[in-house]
Short mmCIF file of C-alpha atoms in Angstrom, two decimals:
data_model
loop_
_atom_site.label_atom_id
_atom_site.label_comp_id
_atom_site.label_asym_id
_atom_site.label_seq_id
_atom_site.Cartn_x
_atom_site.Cartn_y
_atom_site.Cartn_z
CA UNK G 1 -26.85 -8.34 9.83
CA UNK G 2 -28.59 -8.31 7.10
CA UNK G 3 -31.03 -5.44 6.65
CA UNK G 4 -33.39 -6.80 3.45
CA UNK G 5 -35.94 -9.48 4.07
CA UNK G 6 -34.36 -11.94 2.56
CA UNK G 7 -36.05 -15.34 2.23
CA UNK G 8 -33.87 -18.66 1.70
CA UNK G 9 -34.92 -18.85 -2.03
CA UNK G 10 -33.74 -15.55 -3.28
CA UNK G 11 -30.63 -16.06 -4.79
CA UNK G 12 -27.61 -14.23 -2.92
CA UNK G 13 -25.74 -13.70 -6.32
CA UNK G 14 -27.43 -12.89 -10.17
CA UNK G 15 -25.57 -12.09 -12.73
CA UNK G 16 -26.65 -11.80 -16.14
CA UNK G 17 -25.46 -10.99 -19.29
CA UNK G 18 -22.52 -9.99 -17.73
CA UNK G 19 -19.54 -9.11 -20.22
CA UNK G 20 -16.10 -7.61 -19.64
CA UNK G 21 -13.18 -6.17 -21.99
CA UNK G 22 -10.12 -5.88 -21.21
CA UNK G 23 -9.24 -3.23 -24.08
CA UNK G 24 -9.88 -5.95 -27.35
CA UNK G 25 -9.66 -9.22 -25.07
CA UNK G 26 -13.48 -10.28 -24.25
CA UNK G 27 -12.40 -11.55 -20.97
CA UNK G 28 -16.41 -12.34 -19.97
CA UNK G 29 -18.82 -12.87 -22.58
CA UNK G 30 -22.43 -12.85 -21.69
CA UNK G 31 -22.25 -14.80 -17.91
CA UNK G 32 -24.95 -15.57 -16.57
CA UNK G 33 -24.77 -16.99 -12.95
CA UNK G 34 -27.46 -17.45 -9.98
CA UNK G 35 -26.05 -18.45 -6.62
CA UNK G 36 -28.47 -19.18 -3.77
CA UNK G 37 -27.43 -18.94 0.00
CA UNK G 38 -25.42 -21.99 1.19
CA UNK G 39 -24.67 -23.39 -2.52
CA UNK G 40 -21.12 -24.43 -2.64
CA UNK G 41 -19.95 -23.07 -6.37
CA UNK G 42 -16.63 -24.12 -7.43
CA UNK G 43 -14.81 -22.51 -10.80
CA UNK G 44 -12.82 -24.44 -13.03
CA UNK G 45 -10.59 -23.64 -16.35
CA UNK G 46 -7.89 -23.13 -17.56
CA UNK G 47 -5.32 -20.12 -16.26
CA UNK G 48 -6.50 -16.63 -18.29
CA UNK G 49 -10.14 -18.71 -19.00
CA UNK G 50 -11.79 -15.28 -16.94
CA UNK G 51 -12.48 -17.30 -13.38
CA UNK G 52 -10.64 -15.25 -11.22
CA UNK G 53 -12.15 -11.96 -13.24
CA UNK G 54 -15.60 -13.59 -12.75
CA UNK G 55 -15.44 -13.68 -8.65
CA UNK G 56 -13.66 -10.46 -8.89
CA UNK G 57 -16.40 -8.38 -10.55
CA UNK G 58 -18.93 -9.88 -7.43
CA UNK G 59 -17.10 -7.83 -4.86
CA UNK G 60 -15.97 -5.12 -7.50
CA UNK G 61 -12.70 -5.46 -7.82
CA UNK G 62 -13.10 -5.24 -11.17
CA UNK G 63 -15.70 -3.15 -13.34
CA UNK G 64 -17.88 -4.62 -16.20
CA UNK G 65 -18.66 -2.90 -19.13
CA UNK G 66 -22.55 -4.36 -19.55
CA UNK G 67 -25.06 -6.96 -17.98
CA UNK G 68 -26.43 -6.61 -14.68
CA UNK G 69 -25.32 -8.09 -11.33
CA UNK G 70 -27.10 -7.92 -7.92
CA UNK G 71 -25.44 -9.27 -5.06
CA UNK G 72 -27.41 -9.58 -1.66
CA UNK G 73 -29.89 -7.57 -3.07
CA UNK G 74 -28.03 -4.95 -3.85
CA UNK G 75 -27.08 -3.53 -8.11
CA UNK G 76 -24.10 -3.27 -9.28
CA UNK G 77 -24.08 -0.95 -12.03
CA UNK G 78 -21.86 -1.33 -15.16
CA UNK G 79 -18.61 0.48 -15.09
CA UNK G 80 -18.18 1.02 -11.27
CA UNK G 81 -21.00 3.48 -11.31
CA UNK G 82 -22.27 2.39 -8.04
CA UNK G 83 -20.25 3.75 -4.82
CA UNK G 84 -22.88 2.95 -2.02
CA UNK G 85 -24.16 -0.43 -2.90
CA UNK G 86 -20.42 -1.36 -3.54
CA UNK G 87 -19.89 -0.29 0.05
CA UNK G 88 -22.22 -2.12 1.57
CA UNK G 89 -21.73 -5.83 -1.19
CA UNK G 90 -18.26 -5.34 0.13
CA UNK G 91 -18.95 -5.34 4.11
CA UNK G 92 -21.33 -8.83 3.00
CA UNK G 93 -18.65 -10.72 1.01
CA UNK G 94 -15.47 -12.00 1.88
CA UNK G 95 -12.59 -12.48 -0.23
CA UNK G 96 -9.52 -15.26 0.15
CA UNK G 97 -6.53 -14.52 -2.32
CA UNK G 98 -4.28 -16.46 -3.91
CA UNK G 99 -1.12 -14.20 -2.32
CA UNK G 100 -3.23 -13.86 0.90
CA UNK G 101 -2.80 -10.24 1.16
CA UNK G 102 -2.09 -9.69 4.82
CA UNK G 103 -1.56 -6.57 6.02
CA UNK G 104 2.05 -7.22 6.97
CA UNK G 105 2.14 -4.37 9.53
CA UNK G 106 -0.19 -5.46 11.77
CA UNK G 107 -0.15 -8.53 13.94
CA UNK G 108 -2.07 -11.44 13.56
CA UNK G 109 -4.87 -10.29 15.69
CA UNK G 110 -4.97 -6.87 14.60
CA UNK G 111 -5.30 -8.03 10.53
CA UNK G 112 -8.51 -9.83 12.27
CA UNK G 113 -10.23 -6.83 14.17
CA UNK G 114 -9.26 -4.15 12.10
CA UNK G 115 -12.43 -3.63 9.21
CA UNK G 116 -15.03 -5.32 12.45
CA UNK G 117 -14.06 -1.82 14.23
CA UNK G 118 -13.18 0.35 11.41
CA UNK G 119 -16.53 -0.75 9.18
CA UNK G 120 -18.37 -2.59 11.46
CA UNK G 121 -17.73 0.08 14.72
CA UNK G 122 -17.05 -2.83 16.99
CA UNK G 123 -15.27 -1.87 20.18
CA UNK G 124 -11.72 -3.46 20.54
CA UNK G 125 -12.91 -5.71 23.52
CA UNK G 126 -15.41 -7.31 21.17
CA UNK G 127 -13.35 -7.29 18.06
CA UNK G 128 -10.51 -8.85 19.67
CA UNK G 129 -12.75 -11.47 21.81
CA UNK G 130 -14.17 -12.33 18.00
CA UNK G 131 -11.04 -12.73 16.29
CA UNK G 132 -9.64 -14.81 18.94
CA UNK G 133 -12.56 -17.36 18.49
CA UNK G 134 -12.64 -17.62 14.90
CA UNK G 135 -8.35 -17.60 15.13
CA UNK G 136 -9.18 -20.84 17.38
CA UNK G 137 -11.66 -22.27 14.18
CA UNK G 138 -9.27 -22.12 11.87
CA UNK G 139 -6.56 -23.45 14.61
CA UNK G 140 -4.20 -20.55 15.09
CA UNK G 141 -5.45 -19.19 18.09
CA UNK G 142 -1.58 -19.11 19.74
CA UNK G 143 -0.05 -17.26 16.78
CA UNK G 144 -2.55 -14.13 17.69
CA UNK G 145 0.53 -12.08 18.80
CA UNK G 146 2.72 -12.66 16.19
CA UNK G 147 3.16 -10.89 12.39
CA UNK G 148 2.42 -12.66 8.94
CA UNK G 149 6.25 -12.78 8.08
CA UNK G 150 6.45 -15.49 11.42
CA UNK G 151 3.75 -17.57 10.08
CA UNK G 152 3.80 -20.71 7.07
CA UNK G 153 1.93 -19.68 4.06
CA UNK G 154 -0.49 -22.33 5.30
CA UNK G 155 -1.11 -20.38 8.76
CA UNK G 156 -0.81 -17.16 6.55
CA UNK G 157 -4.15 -18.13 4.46
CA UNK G 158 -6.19 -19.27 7.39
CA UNK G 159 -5.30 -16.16 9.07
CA UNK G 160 -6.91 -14.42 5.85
CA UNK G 161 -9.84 -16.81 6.38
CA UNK G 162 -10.60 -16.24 9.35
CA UNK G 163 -9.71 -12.09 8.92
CA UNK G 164 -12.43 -12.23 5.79
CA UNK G 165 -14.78 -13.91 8.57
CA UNK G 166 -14.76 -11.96 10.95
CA UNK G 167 -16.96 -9.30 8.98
CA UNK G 168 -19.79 -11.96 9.27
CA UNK G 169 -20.09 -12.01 5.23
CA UNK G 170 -23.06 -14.10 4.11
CA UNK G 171 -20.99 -14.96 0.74
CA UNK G 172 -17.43 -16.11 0.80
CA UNK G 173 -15.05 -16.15 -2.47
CA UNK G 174 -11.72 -17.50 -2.34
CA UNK G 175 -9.32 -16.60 -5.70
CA UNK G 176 -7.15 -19.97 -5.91
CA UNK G 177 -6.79 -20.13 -2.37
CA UNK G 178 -3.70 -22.87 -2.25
CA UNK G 179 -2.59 -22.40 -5.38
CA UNK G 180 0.45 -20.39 -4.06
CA UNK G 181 1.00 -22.37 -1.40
CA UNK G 182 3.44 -25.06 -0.87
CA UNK G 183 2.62 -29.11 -0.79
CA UNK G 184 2.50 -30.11 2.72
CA UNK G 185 0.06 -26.89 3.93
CA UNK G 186 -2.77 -27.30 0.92
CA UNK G 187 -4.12 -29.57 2.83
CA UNK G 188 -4.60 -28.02 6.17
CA UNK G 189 -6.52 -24.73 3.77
CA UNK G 190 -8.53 -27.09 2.14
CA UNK G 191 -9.59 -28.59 5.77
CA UNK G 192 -10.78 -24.99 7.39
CA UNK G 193 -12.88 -24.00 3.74
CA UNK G 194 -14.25 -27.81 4.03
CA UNK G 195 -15.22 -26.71 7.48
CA UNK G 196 -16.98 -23.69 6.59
CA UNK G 197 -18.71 -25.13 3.73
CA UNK G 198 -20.19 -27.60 6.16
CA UNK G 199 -21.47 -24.89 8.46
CA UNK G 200 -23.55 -23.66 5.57
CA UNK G 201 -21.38 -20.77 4.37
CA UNK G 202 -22.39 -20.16 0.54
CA UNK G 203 -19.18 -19.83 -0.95
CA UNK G 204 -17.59 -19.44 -4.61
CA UNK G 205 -14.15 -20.94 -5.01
CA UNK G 206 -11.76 -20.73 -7.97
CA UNK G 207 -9.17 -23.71 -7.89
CA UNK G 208 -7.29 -26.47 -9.29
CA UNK G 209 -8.36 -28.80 -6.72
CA UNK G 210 -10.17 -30.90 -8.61
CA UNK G 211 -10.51 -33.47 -5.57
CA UNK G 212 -11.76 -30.88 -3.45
CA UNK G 213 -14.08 -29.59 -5.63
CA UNK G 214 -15.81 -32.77 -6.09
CA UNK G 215 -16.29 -33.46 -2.52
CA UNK G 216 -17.23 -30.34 -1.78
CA UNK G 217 -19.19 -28.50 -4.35
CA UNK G 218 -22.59 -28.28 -5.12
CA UNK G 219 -22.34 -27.04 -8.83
CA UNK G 220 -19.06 -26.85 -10.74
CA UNK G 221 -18.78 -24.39 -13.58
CA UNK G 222 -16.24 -24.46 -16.16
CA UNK G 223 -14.90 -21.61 -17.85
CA UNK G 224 -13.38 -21.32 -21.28
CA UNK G 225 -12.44 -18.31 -23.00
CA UNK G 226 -14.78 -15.83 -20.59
CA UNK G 227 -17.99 -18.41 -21.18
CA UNK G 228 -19.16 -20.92 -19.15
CA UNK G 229 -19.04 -23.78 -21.15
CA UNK G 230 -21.03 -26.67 -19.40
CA UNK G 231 -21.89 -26.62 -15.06
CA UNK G 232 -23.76 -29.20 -13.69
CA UNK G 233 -23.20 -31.39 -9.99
CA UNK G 234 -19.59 -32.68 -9.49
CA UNK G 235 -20.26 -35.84 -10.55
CA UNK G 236 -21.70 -35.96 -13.28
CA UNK G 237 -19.65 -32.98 -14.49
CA UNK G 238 -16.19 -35.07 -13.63
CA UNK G 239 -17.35 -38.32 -14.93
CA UNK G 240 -19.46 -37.44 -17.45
CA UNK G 241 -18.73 -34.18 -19.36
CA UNK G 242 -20.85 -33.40 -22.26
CA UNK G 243 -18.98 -31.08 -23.81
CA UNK G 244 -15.57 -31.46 -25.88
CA UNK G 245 -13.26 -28.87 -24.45
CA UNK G 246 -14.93 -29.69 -20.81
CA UNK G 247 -13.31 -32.95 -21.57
CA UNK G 248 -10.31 -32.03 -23.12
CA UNK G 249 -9.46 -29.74 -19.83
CA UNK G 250 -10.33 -32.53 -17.31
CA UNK G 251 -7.97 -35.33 -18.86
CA UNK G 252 -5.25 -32.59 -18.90
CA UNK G 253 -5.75 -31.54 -15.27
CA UNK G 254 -6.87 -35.17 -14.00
CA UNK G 255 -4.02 -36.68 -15.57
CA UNK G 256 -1.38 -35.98 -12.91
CA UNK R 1 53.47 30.98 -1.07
CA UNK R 2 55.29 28.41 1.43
CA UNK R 3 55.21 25.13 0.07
CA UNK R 4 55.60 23.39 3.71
CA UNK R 5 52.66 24.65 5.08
CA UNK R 6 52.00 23.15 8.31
CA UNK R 7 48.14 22.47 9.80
CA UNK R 8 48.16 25.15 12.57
CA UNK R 9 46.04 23.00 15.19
CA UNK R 10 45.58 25.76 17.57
CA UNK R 11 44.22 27.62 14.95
CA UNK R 12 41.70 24.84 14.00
CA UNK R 13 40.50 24.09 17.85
CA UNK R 14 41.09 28.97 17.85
CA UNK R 15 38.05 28.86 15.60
CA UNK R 16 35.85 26.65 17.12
CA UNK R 17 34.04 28.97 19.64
CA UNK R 18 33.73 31.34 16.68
CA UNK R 19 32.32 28.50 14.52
CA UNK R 20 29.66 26.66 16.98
CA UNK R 21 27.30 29.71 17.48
CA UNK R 22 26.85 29.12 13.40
CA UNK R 23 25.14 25.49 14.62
CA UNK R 24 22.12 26.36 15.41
CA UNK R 25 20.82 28.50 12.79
CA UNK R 26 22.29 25.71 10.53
CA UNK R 27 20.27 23.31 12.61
CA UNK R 28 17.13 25.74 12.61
CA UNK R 29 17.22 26.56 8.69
CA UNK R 30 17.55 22.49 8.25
CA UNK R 31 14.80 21.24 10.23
CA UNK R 32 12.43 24.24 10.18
CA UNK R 33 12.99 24.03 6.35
CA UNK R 34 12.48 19.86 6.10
CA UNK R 35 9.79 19.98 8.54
CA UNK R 36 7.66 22.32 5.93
CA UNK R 37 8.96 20.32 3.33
CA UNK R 38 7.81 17.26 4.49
CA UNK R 39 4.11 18.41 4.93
CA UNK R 40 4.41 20.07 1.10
CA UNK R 41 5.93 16.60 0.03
CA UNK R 42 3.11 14.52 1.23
CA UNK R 43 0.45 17.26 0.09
CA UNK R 44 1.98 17.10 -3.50
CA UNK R 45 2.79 13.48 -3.11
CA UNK R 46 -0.53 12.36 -2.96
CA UNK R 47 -2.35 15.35 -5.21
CA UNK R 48 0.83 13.69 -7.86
CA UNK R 49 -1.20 9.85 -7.28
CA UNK R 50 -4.78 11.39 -7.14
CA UNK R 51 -7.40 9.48 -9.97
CA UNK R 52 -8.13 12.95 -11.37
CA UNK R 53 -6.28 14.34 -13.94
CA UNK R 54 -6.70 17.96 -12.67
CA UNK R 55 -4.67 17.20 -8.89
CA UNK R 56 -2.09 15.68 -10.69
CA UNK R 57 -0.78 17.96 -12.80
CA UNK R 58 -0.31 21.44 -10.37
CA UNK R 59 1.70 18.55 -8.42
CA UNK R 60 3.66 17.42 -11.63
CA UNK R 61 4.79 21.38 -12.26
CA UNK R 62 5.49 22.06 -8.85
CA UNK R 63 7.78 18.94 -8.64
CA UNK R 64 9.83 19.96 -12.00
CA UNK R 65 9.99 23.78 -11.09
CA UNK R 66 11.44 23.66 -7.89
CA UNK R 67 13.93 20.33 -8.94
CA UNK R 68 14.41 21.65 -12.00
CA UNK R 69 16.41 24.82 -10.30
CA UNK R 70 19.34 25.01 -7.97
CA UNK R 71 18.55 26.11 -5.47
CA UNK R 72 21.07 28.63 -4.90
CA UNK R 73 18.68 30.66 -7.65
CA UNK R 74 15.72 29.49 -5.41
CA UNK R 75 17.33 31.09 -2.41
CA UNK R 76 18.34 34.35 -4.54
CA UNK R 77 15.17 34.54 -5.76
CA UNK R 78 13.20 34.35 -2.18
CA UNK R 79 15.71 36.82 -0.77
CA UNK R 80 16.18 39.39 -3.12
CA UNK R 81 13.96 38.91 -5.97
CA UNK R 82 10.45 38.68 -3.50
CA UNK R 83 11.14 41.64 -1.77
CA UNK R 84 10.76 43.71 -5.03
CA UNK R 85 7.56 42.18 -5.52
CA UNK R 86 6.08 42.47 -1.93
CA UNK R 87 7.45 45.75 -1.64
CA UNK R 88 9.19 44.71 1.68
CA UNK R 89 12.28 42.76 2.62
CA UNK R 90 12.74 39.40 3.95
CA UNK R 91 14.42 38.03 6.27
CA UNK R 92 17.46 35.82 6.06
CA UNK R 93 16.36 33.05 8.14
CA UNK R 94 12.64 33.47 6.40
CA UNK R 95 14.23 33.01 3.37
CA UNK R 96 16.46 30.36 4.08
CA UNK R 97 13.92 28.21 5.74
CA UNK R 98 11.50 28.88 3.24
CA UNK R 99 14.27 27.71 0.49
CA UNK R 100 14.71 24.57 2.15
CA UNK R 101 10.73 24.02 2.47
CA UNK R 102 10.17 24.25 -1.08
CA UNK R 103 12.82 22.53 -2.09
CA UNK R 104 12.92 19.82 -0.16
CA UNK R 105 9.42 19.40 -0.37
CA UNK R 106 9.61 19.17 -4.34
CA UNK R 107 11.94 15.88 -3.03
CA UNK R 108 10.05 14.75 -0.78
CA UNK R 109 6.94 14.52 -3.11
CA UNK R 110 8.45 12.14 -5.11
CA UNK R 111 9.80 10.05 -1.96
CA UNK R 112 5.72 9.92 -0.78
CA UNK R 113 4.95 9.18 -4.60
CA UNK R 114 7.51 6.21 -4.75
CA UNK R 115 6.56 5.23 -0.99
CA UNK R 116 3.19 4.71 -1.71
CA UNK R 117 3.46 3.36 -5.27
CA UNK R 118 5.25 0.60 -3.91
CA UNK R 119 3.00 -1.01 -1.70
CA UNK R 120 1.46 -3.89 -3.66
CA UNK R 121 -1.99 -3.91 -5.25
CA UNK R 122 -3.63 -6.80 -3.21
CA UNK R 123 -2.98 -4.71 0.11
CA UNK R 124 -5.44 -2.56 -0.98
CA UNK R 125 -7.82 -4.91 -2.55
CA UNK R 126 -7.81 -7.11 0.56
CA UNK R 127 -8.61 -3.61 2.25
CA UNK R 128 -11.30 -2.89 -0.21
CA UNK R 129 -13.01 -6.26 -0.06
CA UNK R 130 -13.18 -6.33 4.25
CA UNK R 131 -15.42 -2.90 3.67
CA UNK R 132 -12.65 -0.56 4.37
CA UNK R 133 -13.30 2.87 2.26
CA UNK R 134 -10.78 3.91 0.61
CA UNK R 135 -9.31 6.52 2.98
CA UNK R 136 -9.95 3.67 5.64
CA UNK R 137 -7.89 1.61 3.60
CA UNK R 138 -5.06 4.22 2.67
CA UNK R 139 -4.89 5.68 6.40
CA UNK R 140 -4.45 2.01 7.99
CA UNK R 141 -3.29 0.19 5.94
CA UNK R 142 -1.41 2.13 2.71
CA UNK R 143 -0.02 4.60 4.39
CA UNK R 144 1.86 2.75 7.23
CA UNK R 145 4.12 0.29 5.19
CA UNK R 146 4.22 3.39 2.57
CA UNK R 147 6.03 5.63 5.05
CA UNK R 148 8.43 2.39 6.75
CA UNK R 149 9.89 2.35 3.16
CA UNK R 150 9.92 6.19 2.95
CA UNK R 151 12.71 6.34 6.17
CA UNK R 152 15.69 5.78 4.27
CA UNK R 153 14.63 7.90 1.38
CA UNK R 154 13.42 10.92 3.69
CA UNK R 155 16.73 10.46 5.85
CA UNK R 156 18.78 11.11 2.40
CA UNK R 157 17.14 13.59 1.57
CA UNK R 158 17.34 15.61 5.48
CA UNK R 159 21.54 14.79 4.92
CA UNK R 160 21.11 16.57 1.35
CA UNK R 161 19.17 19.55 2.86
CA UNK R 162 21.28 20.05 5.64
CA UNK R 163 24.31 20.44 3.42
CA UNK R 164 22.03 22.85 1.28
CA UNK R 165 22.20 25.44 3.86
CA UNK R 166 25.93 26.32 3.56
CA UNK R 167 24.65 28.00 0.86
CA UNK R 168 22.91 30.58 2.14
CA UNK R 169 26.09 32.01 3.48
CA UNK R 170 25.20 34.25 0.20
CA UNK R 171 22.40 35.86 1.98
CA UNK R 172 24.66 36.61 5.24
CA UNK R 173 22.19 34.02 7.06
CA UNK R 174 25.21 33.41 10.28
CA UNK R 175 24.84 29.56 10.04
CA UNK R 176 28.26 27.35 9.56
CA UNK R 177 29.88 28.71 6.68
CA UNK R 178 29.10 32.12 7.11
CA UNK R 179 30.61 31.83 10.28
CA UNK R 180 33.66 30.57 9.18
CA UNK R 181 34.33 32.81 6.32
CA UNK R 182 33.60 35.97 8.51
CA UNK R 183 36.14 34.48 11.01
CA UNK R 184 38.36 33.51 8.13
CA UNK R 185 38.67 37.25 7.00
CA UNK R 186 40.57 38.54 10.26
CA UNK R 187 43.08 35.34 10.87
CA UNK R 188 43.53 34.34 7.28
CA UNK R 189 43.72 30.46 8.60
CA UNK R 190 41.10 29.19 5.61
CA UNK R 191 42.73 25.45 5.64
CA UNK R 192 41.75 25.05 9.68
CA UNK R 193 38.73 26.64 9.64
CA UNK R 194 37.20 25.50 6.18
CA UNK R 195 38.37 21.37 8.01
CA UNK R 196 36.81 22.32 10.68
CA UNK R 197 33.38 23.48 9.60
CA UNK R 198 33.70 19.90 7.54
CA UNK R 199 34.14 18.18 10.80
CA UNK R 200 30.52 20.18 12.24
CA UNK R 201 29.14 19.37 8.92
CA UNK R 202 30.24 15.87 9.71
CA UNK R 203 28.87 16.02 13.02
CA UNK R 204 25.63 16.64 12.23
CA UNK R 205 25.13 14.85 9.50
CA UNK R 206 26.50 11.43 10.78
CA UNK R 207 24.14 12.18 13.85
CA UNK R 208 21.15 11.73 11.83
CA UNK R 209 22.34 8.73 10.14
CA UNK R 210 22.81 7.37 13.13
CA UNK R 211 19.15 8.10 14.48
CA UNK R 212 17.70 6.97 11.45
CA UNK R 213 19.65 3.60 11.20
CA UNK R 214 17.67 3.18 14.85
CA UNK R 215 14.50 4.06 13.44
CA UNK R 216 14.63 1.68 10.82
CA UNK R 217 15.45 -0.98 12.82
CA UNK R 218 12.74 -0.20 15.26
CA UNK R 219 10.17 0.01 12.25
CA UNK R 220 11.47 -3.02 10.66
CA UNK R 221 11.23 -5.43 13.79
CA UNK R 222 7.83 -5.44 13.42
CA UNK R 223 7.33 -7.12 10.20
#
């Protein structure tokens, strides 16, 4: 899809210097981030620490005030200056929410096909045909008739997943994906994004699953007060933190 | 006066051929009105949630001018006030219709304001973040759930409108209550007539409700 010549080593996400204000709250201060294609980048911190803000500003949903950001080679300028190459960042990266966000309207199947024939021109025969296989990926393929409201808020998410896939993004970023979800269907999430992550899909994920995160991630970051305080490989960021509020979070959260 | 005044039925069922040609320009003056209305309401509806400054406000004036006034003044002013500035008169109907338009529309407006206000934020972000413009994402995905929640709203507001134009018996437009009071004025039989111009009133009016009870059911099922 992908019109740039990309080559495997240029990373898919930079961000530097990157700092946001929420009128006087310095909700990002001074991020600097480099994803490459297929890393596995999980978010940690505590709830208002500026991880959710962080994945937000990739796709745009939310404007910086300075820094610079290119995403899949294209810039995002400072203040939502940058209409086109939003456009396009937005058609490349897919987005999981924490409230899922279907379009409660539309059936199951149309949530899937509608941006791969409104953005992507597909015609309906291919869109649906699409949808229907990744539906079957993520193991709903016989609730394709029916609306969101029918559907668990487990079936709900992976419906989301595999509506944000079906745009063919080349970066995936999922915004606490099971944190609003209920016990018994975290799992069965977790399971289609552990999935995708082993297909080589370069995704960011902000969670509190700390489990997941170290089976799954290649680098986690942690996040304190809009900085990122210490990243490093799962392991030795779980079991051996070097820094004192790193630790402080993890015995909280690891605790229970 | 005699204080046992009976209800003269004959009189009341008398009046009703007299009555029912009044129906349809009620009927025409209602939905000719709400049917302009409605296109003004969503025009100024969306100007009143544009990003810029400069659409809002003509929408915020409009709005508080035209709900701001009765509307027996609006219809005064379109009928006899107009014609001194256009140099020509206008029509009853014209006026009555037009009355209704404006009006209603300044309704309406806030209906399509409310309607689309309440959709939730992530609807549109999850819109946003698939590619979707954001027309795209207002015209497939706003818009629809916007306008389910606008049925009851809108259906209120056609009731209010309808009962508007027995008004404009002031301009001699022959809809209901015109009819009645020009019938009135030879058999003297106000009680039967005035009950039964209610009842059509009733009629119509309990009609709708009854259509739009369907519709929402019918746009409802589907969530």
């Amino acid at each position: 899809m992908s019109e740039t010549m990309s080559n495997t080593t240029q990373p898919i996400v930079r961000m530097q210097q990157l700092n946001k204000h929420f009128g006087s709250l310095h909700v990002l201060n001074d991020i600097d981030l480099t994803i490459v294609p297929g890393e596995v980048v999980v978010i940690i911190g505590a709830s208002g620490s500026g991880k959710s803000t962080l994945i937000r500003c990739i796709n745009g949903l939310e404007e910086f005030q300075s820094g610079s950001l290119v995403v899949d080679s294209n810039e995002l300028l400072p203040h939502g200056k940058s209409t086109q190459a939003l456009q396009t960042i937005r058609t490349e990266v897919g987005m999981v929410f924490q409230q899922f966000n279907l379009f409660p309207h539309l059936s199951v199947i149309d949530n899937v096909t509608l941006a791969p024939m409104k953005v992507r021109g597909l015609s309906r025969d291919d869109a649906v045909s699409n949808a229907k296989r990744l539906l079957d990926r993520v193991g709903i393929a016989d609730q394709a008739d029916k609306y969101p409201s029918q559907l668990s808020g487990g079936q709900q998410q992976r419906v989301a997943l595999a509506r944000a896939l079906a745009m063919e993004p080349r970066l995936m970023l999922f915004d606490e994906p099971t944190s609003a979800l209920d016990p018994e269907m975290i799992g069965e999430v977790l399971d289609a994004m552990r999935e995708l992550a082993k297909e080589g899909m370069t995704m960011v994920i902000v969670t509190h699953e700390m489990g997941f995160a170290r089976e799954v991630a290649d680098r986690v970051i942690f996040i304190h007060k809009g900085e990122i305080t210490e990243q490093g490989h799962p392991e030795k960021l779980f079991d051996s933190p070097q820094h004192e509020r790193t630790q402080s979070f993890l015995a909280r959260v690891l605790k229970h | 006066m005699d204080v046992n005044f009976q209800f003269d039925w004959s009189a009341a069922f008398g009046s009703i051929p007299y009555l029912l040609p009044g129906i349809p320009w009620t009927l025409l003056i209602s939905f000719g009105g709400l049917a302009i209305g409605f296109f003004i309401g969503i025009f100024f509806g969306l100007l009143r949630i544009s990003r810029l400054r400069w659409l809002r406000w003509p929408a915020i004036v409009y709005v508080e001018v035209f709900r701001g006034t009765p509307i027996l003044v609006q219809v005064l002013f379109i009928f006899y006030g107009l014609p001194q500035l256009l140099g020509s008169p206008i029509n009853a109907l014209v006026a009555g219709i037009a009355a209704i338009a404006v009006n209603s529309g300044a309704y309406i407006s806030e209906i399509v304001r409310g309607g689309v206000q309440s959709i939730e934020r992530g609807q549109g972000e999850a819109s946003l973040s698939l590619g979707l413009s954001r027309t795209q994402a207002f015209r497939y995905v706003i818009w629809p759930q916007a306008f389910r929640r606008m049925i009851p709203p809108l259906g209120n507001q056609g009731i209010i409108s309808i009962k508007d134009t027995s008004l404009f018996s002031v301009i001699g437009v022959g809809e209901l209550v015109r009819q009645g009071q020009i019938y009135i004025a030879t058999t003297f039989t106000a009680l039967e007539v005035y009950f039964m111009v209610a009842l059509m009133y009733l009629a119509i009016t309990w009609t709708l409700s009854i259509i739009l009870r369907q519709l929402e059911i019918r746009g409802l099922a589907g969530q």
